[in-house]
mmCIF file of C-alpha atoms in Angstrom:
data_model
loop_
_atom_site.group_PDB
_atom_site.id
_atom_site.type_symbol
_atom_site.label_atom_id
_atom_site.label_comp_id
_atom_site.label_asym_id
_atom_site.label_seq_id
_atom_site.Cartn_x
_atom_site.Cartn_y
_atom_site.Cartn_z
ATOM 1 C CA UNK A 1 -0.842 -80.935 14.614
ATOM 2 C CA UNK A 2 -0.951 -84.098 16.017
ATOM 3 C CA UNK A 3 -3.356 -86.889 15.521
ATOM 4 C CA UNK A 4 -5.739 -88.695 18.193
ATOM 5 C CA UNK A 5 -3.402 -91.835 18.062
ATOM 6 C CA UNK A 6 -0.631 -89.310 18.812
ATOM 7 C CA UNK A 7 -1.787 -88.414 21.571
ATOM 8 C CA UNK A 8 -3.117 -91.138 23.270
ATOM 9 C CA UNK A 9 0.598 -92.615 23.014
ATOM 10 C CA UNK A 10 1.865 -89.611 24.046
ATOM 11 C CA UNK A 11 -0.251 -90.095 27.511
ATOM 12 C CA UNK A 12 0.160 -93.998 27.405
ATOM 13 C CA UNK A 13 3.797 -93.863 26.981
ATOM 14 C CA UNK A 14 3.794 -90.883 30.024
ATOM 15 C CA UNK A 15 1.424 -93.190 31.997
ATOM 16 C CA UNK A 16 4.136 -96.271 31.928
ATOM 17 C CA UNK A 17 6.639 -94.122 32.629
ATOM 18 C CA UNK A 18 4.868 -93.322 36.406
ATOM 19 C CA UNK A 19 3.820 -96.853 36.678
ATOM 20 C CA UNK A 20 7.343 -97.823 36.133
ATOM 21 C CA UNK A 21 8.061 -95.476 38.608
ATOM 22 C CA UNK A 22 5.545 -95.587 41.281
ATOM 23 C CA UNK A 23 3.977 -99.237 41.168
ATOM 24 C CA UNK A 24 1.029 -97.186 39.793
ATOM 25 C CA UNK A 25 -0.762 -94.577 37.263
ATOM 26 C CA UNK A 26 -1.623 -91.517 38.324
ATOM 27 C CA UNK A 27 -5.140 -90.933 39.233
ATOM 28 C CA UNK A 28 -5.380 -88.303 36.223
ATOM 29 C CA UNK A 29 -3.306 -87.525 33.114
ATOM 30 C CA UNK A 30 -3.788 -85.013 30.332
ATOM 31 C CA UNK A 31 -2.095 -82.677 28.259
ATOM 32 C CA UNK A 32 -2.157 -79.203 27.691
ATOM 33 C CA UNK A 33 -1.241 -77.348 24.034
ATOM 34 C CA UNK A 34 0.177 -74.764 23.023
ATOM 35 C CA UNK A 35 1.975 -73.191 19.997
ATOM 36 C CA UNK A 36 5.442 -74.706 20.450
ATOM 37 C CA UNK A 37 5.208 -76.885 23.306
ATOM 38 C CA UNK A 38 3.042 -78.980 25.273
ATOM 39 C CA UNK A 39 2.328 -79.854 29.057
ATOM 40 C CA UNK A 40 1.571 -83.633 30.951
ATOM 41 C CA UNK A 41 -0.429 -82.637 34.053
ATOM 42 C CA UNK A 42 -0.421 -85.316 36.315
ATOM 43 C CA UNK A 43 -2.579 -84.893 39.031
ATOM 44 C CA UNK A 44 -2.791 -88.137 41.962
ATOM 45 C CA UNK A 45 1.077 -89.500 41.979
ATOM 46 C CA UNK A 46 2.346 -88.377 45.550
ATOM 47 C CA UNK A 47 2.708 -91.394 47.281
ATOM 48 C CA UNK A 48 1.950 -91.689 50.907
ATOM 49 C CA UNK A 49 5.422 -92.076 52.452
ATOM 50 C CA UNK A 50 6.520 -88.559 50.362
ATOM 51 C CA UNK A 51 3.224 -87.229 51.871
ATOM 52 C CA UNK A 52 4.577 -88.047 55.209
ATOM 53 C CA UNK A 53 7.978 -86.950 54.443
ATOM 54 C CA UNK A 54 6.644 -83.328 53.097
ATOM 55 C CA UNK A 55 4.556 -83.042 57.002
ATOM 56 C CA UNK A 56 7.209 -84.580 58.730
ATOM 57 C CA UNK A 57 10.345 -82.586 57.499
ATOM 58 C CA UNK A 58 8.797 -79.586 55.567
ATOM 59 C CA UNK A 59 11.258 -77.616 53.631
ATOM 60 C CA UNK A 60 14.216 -80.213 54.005
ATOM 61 C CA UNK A 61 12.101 -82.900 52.594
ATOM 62 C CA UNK A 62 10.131 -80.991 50.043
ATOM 63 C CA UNK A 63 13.974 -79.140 48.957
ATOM 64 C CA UNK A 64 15.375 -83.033 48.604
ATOM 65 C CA UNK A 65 12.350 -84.845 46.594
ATOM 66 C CA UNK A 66 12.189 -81.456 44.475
ATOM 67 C CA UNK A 67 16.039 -81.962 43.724
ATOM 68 C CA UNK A 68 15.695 -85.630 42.908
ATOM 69 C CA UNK A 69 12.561 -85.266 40.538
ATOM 70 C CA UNK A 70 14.567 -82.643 38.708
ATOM 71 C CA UNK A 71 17.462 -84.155 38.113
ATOM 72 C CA UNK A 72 15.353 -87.511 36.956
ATOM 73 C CA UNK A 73 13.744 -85.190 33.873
ATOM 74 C CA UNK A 74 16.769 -86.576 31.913
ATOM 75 C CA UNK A 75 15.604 -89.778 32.385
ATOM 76 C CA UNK A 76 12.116 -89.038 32.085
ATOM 77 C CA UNK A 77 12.687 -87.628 28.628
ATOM 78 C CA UNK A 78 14.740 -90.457 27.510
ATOM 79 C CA UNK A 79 12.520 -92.878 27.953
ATOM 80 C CA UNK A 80 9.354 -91.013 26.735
ATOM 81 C CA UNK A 81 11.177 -90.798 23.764
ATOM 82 C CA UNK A 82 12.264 -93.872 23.300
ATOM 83 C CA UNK A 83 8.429 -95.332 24.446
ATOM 84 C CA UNK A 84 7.391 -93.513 21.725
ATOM 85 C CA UNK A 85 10.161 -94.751 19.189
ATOM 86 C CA UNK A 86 12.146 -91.681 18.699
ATOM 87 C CA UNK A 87 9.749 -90.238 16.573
ATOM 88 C CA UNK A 88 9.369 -86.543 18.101
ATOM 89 C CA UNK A 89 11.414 -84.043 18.079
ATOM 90 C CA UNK A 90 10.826 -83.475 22.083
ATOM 91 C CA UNK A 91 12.619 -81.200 25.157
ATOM 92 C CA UNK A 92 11.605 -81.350 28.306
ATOM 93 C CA UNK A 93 12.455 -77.816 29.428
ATOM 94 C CA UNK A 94 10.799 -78.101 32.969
ATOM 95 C CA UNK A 95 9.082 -79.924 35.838
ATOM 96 C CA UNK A 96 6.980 -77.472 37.974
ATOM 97 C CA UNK A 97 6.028 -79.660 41.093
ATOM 98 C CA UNK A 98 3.243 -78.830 43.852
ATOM 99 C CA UNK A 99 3.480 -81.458 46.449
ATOM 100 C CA UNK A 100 0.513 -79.940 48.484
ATOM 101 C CA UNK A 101 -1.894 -80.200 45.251
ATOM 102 C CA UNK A 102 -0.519 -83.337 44.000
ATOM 103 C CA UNK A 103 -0.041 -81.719 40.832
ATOM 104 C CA UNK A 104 2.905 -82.289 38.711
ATOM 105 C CA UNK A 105 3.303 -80.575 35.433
ATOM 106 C CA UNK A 106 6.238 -81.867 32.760
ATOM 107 C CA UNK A 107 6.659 -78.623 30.137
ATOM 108 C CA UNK A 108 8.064 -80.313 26.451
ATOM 109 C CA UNK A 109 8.868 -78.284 23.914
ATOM 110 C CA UNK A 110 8.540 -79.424 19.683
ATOM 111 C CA UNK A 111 11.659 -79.120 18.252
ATOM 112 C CA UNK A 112 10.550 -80.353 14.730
#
């Protein structure tokens, strides 16, 4: 479906995105496919202050940095896109989020 180079934009482009973002990559990218979609795990991106945050304030913190990532998928997507010149026909449908794990997981869907 898609080619090597493909790909490896599709986690460069992802990987500038968090650097952009964070001041750093995470400590491990990679994608996940499926028939109609496809997944950017992210594992390594919680940084220490949202760490502290998380044990500090527990559900109030972890209920405000949830809302705040989810509302910045627009973004996200917009500039994935555009890092990857507009070439994809890509949704992101959701952002599942486990601050304990470190794991974030961006869900896309191919429209196209």
């Amino acid at each position: 479906m898609y080619t090597e180079q493909d790909k490896r934009a599709f986690l460069r482009a992802f990987t500038r995105i968090l650097k952009d973002m964070k001041g750093r990559g995470p400590n491990n990218i990679f994608i996940k496919y499926l028939a109609d979609e496809f997944h950017i795990v992210i594992q390594g991106v919680v940084t220490e202050y949202e760490k502290y945050l998380v044990d500090g304030f527990g559900a109030e913190a972890y209920e405000t940095l949830t809302y705040y990532y989810k509302k910045d998928t627009q973004n996200i997507e917009k500039k994935f896109l555009e890092l990857l010149d507009n070439k994809y026909g890509f949704k992101l449908y959701e952002l599942e989020m486990d601050w304990t794990s470190d794991v974030f997981v961006y869900k896309f869907k191919i429209c196209g």
